[in-house]
CSV table of C-alpha atoms in Angstrom, one decimal:
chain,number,residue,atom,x,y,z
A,1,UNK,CA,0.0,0.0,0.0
A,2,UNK,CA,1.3,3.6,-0.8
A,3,UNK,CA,2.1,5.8,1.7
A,4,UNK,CA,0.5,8.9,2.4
A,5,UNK,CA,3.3,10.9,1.1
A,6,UNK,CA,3.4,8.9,-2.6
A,7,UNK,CA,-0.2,10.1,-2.8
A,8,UNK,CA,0.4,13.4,-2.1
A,9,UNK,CA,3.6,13.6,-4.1
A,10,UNK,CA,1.9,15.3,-7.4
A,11,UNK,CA,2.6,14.1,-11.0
A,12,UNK,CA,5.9,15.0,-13.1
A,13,UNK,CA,4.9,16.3,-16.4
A,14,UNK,CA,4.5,19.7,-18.3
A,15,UNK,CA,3.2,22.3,-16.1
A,16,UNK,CA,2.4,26.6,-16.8
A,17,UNK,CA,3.5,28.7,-14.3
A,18,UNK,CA,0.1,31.6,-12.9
A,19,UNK,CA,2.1,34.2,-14.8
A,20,UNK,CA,2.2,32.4,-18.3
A,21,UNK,CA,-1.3,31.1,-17.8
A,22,UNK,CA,-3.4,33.5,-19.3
A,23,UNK,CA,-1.3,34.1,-22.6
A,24,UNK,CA,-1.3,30.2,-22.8
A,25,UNK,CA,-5.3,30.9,-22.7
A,26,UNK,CA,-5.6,33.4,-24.9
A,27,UNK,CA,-3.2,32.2,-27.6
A,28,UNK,CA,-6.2,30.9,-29.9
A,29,UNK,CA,-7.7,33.7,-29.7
A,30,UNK,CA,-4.6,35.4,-31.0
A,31,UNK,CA,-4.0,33.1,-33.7
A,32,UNK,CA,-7.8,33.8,-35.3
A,33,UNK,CA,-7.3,37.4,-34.7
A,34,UNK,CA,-3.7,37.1,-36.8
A,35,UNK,CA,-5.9,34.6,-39.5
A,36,UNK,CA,-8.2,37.4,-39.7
A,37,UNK,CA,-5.9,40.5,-40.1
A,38,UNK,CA,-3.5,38.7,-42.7
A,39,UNK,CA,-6.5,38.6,-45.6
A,40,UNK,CA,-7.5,42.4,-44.1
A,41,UNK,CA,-4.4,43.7,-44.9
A,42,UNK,CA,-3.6,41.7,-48.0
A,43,UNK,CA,-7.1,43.1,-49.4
A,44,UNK,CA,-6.0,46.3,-48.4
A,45,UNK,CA,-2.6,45.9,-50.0
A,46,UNK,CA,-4.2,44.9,-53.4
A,47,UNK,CA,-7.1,47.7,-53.1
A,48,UNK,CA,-4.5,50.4,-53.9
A,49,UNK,CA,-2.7,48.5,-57.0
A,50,UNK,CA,-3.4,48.1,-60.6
A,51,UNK,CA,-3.8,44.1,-60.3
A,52,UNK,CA,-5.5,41.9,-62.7
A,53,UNK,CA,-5.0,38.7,-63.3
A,54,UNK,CA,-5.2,38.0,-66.6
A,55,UNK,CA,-2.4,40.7,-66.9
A,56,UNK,CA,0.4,40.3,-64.2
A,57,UNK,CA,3.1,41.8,-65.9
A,58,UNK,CA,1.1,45.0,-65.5
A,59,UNK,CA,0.7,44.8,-61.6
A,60,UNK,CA,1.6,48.5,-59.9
A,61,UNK,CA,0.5,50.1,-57.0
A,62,UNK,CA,-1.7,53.2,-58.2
A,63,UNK,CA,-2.5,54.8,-54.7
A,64,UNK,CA,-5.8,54.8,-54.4
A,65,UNK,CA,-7.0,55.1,-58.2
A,66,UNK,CA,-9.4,52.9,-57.6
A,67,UNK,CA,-11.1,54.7,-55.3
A,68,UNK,CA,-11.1,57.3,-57.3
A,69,UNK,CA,-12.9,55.9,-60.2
A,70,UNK,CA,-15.7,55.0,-57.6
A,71,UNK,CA,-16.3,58.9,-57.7
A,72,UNK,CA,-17.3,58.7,-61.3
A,73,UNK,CA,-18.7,55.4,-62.0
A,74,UNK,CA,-22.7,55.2,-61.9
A,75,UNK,CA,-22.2,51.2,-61.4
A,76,UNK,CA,-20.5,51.9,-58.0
A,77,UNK,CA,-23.3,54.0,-56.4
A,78,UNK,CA,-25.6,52.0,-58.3
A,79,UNK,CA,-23.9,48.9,-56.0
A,80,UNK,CA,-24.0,51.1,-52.8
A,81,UNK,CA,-27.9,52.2,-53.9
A,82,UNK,CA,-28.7,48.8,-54.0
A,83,UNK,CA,-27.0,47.4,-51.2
A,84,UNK,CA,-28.5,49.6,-48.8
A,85,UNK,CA,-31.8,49.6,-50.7
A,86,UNK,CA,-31.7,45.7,-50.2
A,87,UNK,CA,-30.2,46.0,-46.1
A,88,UNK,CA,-32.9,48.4,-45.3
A,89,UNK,CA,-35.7,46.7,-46.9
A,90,UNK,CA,-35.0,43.5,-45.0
A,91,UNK,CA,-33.7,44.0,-41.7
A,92,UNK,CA,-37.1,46.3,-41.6
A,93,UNK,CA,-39.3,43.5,-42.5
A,94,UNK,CA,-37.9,40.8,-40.6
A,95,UNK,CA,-38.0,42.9,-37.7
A,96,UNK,CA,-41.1,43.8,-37.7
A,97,UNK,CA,-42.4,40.2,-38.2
A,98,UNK,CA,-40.2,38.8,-35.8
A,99,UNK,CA,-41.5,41.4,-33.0
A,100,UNK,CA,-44.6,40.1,-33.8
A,101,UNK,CA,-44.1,36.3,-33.9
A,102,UNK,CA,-42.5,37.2,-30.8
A,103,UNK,CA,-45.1,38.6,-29.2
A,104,UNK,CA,-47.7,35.7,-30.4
A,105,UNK,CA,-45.5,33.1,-28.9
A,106,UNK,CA,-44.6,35.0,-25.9
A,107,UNK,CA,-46.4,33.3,-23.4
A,108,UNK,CA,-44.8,29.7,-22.4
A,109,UNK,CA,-46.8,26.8,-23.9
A,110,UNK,CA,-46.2,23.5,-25.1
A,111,UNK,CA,-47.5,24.1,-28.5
A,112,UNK,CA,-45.9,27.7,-28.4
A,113,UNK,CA,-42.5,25.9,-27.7
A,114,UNK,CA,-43.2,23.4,-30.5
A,115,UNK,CA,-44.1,26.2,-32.7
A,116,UNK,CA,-41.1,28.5,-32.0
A,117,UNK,CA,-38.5,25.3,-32.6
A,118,UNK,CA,-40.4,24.7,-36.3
A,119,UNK,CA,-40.4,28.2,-37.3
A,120,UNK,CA,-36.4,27.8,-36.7
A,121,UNK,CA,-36.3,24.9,-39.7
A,122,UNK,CA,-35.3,27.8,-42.4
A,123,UNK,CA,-32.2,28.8,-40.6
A,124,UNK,CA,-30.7,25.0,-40.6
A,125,UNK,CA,-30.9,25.2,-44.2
A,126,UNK,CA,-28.1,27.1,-46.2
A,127,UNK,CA,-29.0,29.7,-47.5
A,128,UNK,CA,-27.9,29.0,-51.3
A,129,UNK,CA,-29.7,26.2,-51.2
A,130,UNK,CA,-33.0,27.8,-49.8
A,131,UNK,CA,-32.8,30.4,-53.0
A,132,UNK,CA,-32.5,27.3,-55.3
A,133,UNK,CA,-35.4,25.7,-54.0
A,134,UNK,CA,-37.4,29.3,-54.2
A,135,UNK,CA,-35.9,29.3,-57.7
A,136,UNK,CA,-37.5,26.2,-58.7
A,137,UNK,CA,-41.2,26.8,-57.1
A,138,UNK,CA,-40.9,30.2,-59.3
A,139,UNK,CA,-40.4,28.8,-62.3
A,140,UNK,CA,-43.0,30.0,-64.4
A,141,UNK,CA,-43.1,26.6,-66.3
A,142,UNK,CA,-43.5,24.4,-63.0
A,143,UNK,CA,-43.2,26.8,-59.9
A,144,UNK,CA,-45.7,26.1,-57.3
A,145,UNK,CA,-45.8,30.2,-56.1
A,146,UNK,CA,-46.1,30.3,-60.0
A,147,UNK,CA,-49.2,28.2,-60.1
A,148,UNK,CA,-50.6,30.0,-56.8
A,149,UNK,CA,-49.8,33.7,-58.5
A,150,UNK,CA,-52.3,32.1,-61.5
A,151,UNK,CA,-55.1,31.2,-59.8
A,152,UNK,CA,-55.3,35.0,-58.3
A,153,UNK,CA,-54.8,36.4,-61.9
A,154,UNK,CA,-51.2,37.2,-62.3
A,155,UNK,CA,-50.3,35.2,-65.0
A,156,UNK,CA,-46.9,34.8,-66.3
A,157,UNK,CA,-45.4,36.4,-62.9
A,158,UNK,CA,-41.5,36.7,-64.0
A,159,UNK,CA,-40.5,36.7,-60.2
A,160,UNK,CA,-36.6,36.9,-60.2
A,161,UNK,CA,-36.1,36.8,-64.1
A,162,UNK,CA,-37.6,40.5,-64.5
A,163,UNK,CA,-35.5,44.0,-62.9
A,164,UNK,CA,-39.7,45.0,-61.7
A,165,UNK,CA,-39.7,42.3,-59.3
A,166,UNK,CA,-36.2,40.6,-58.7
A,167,UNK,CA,-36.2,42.7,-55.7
A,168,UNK,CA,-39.3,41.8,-54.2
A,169,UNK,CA,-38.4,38.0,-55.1
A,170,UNK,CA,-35.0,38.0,-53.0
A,171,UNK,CA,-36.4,39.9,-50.1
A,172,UNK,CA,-38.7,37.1,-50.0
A,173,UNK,CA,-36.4,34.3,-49.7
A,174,UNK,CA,-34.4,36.8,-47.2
A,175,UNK,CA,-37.2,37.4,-45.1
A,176,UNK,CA,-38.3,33.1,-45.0
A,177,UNK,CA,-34.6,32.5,-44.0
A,178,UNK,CA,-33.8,34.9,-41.2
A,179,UNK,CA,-37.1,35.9,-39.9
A,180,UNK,CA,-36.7,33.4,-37.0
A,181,UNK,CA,-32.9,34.5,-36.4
A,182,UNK,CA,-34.8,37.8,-34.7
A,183,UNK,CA,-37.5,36.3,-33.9
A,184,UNK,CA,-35.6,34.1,-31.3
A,185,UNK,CA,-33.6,36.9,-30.1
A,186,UNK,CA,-36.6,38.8,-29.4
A,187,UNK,CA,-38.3,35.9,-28.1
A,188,UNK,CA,-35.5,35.0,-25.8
A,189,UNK,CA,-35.8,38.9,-24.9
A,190,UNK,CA,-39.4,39.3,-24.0
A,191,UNK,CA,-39.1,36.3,-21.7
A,192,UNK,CA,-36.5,37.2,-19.6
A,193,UNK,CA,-38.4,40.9,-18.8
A,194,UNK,CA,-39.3,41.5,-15.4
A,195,UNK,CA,-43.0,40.8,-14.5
A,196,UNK,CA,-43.3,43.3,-11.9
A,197,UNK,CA,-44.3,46.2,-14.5
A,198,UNK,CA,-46.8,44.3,-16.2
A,199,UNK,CA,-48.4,43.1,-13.5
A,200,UNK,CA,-48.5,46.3,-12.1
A,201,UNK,CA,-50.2,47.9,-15.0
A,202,UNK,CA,-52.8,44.6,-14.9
A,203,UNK,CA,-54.0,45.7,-11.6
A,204,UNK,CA,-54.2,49.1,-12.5
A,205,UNK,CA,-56.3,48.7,-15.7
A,206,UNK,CA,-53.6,50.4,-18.2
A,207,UNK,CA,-54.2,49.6,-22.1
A,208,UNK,CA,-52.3,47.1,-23.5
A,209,UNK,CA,-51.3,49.7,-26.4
A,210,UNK,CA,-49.9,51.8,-23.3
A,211,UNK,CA,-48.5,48.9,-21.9
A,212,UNK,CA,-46.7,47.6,-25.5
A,213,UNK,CA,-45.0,51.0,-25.9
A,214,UNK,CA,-44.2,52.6,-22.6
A,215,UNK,CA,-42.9,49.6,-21.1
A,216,UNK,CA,-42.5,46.6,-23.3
A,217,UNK,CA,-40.7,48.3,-26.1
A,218,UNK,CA,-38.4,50.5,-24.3
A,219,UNK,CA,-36.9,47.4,-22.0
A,220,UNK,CA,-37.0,45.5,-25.3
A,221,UNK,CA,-35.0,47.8,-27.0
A,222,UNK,CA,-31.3,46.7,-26.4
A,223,UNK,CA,-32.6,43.1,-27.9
A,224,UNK,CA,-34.0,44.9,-30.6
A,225,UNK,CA,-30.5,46.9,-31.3
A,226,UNK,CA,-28.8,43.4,-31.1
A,227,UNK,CA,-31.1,41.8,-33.2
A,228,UNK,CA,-30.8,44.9,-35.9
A,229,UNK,CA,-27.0,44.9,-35.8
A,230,UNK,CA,-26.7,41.2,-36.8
A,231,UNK,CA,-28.7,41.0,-39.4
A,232,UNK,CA,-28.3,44.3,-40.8
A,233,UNK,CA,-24.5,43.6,-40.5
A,234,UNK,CA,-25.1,40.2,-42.7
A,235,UNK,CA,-27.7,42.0,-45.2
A,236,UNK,CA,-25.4,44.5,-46.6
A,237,UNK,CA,-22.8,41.8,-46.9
A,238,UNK,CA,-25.1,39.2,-48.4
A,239,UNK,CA,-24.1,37.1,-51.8
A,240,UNK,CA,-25.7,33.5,-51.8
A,241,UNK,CA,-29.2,33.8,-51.8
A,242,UNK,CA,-28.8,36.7,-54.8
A,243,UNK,CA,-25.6,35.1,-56.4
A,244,UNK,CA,-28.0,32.0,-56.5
A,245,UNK,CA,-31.4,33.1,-57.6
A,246,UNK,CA,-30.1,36.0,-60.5
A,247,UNK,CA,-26.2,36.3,-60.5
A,248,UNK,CA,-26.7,39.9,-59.8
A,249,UNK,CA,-29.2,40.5,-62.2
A,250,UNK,CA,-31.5,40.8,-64.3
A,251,UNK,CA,-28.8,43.6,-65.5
A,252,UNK,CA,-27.7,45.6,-62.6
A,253,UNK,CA,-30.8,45.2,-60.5
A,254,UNK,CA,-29.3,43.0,-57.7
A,255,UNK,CA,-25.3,43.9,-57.7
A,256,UNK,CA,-24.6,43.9,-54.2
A,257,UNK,CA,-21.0,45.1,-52.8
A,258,UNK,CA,-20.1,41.3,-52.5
A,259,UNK,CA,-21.5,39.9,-55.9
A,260,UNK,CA,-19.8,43.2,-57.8
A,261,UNK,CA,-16.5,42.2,-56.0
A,262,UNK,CA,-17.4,38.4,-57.2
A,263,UNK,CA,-17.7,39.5,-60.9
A,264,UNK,CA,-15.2,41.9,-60.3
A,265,UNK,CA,-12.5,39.0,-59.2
A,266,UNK,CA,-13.9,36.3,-61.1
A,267,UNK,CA,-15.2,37.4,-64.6
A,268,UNK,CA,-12.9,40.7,-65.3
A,269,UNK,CA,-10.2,39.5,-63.4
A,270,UNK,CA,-10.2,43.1,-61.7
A,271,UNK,CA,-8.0,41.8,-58.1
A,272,UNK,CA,-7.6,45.9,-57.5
A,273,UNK,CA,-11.2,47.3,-57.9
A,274,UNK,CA,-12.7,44.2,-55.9
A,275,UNK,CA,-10.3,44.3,-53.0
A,276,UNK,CA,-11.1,48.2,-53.2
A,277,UNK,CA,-14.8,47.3,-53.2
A,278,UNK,CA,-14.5,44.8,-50.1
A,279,UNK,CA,-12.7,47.7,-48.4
A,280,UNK,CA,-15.1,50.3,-48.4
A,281,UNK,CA,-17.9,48.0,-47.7
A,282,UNK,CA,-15.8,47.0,-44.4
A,283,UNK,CA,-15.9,50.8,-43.6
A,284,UNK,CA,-19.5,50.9,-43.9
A,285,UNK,CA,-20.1,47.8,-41.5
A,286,UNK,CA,-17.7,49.4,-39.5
A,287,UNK,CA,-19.2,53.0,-38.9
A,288,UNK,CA,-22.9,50.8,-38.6
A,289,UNK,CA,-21.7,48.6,-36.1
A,290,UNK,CA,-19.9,51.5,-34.3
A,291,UNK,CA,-22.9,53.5,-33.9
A,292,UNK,CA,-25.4,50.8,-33.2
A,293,UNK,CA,-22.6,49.8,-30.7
A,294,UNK,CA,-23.0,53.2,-29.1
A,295,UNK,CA,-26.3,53.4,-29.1
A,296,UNK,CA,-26.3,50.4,-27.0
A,297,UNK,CA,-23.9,51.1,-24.0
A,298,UNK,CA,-25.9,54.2,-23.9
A,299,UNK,CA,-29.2,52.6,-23.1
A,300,UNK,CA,-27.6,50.6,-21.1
A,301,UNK,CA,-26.0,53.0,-18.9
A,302,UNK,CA,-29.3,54.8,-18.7
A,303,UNK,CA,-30.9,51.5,-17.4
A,304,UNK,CA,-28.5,51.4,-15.0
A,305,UNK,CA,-28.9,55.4,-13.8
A,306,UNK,CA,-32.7,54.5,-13.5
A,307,UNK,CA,-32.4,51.4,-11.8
């Protein structure tokens, strides 16, 4: 039998000092930060040359020429039109039907539960692959939608194939896939309010409308700014769902920041103008983040001055 002085005796092997322990831990966190900025900085390298790839003897730096010619080309701001157009048009959709699913399934049920965890089925499907299967039931030769659209007289509905309605068509597919993203995340929020409030204003006979925006909305609203943030942060950078359904078109109806940098890269072979395009659309997610980031830590801070 061991004696009591084997067992305390502890193991040889590799051991960290206190003082190297938390760089030890935060050394992955440093290596995807470094995986992160090496890309950045090459994009931003290549954003100030004259680099295409089907001509490499020809590769300079220009500093910043390609910026410049963003100033005078009409397919740039018809890009950053578009892109916002597409960003605003969404995140305000979704947000206002995920308050609203929210609010329906607020109340903690069994079938409320079940009906929460189904409306989360479009967000385990990729997203390319949910704008080929809206691609196929709006097909005007064997589309479902298609076949619905004719029975209430709109025959011969072009859907995605025409610039009138490619828009409408991809903030469709948008809206089925990330709906319940927000709609969870306000969900998640309006359960974890305080009931103090509301039973308060039960007792005292206050309106529900009065109830929904003098105290529901206002403690709501950091969940709301989270919600927002995400997916407006992912809408102006979105490229499957209308790479997949119209390549950016028809024409220049649908060419986002990220599928103009894809043709740019891809088709022309332009490695300058798209880096220079990826860069200024991380500016703009930058200064959105920034002030929705603000906007945040100042609610918060005035939660905590009232509390």
């Amino acid at each position: 039998m061991a004696s009591t002085e084997t067992l305390r005796r502890p193991a040889s092997g590799f051991r960290i000092s206190r003082k190297m322990l938390p760089y030890v831990l935060s050394l992955p966190a440093l290596l995807v930060c470094i995986g992160i900025l090496i890309p950045f900085f090459t994009a931003v390298i290549y954003s100030f040359q004259r680099y295409r790839l089907s001509q490499p003897w020809a590769r300079q730096f220009n500093w910043g020429e390609n910026y410049l010619n963003f100033v005078t080309d009409p397919a740039f701001w018809n890009t950053l039109k578009v892109s916002l157009l597409y960003a605003g048009i969404t995140v305000t959709l979704e947000l206002l039907l995920g308050l609203g699913i929210a609010l329906l399934l607020q109340r903690r049920s069994t079938i409320n539960n079940f009906i929460s965890i189904m409306l989360l089925l479009p967000l385990m499907i990729a997203p390319a692959l949910a704008a080929l299967m809206w691609k196929l039931m709006t097909n005007p030769s064997f589309g479902i939608l298609s076949y619905l659209a004719s029975l209430i007289g709109l025959h011969d509905f072009r859907w995605a194939s025409s610039p009138d309605t490619a828009l409408l068509t991809v903030v469709l597919v948008d809206i089925w896939v990330y709906t319940p993203f927000i709609m969870i995340l306000l969900l998640a929020g309006l359960r974890s309010l305080p009931t103090q409030p509301f039973e308060a204003a039960a007792l005292d006979g206050v309106p529900r409308s009065f109830v929904f925006f003098r105290i529901t909305l206002p403690m709501l609203t950091p969940y709301i700014l989270t919600a927002t943030l995400f997916r407006l942060l992912d809408s102006i950078q979105q490229f499957d769902i209308i790479y997949a359904m119209t390549q950016g078109g028809p024409g220049n109806t649908l060419t986002v920041f990220q599928v103009e940098a894809y043709l740019n890269f891809f088709q022309s072979t332009n490695v300058g103008r798209s880096a220079a395009l990826l860069i200024i659309l991380w500016a703009i997610t930058y200064t959105l983040s920034n002030v929705f980031i603000k906007n945040w830590l100042r609610l918060r801070e005035r939660a905590r001055g009232e509390a």
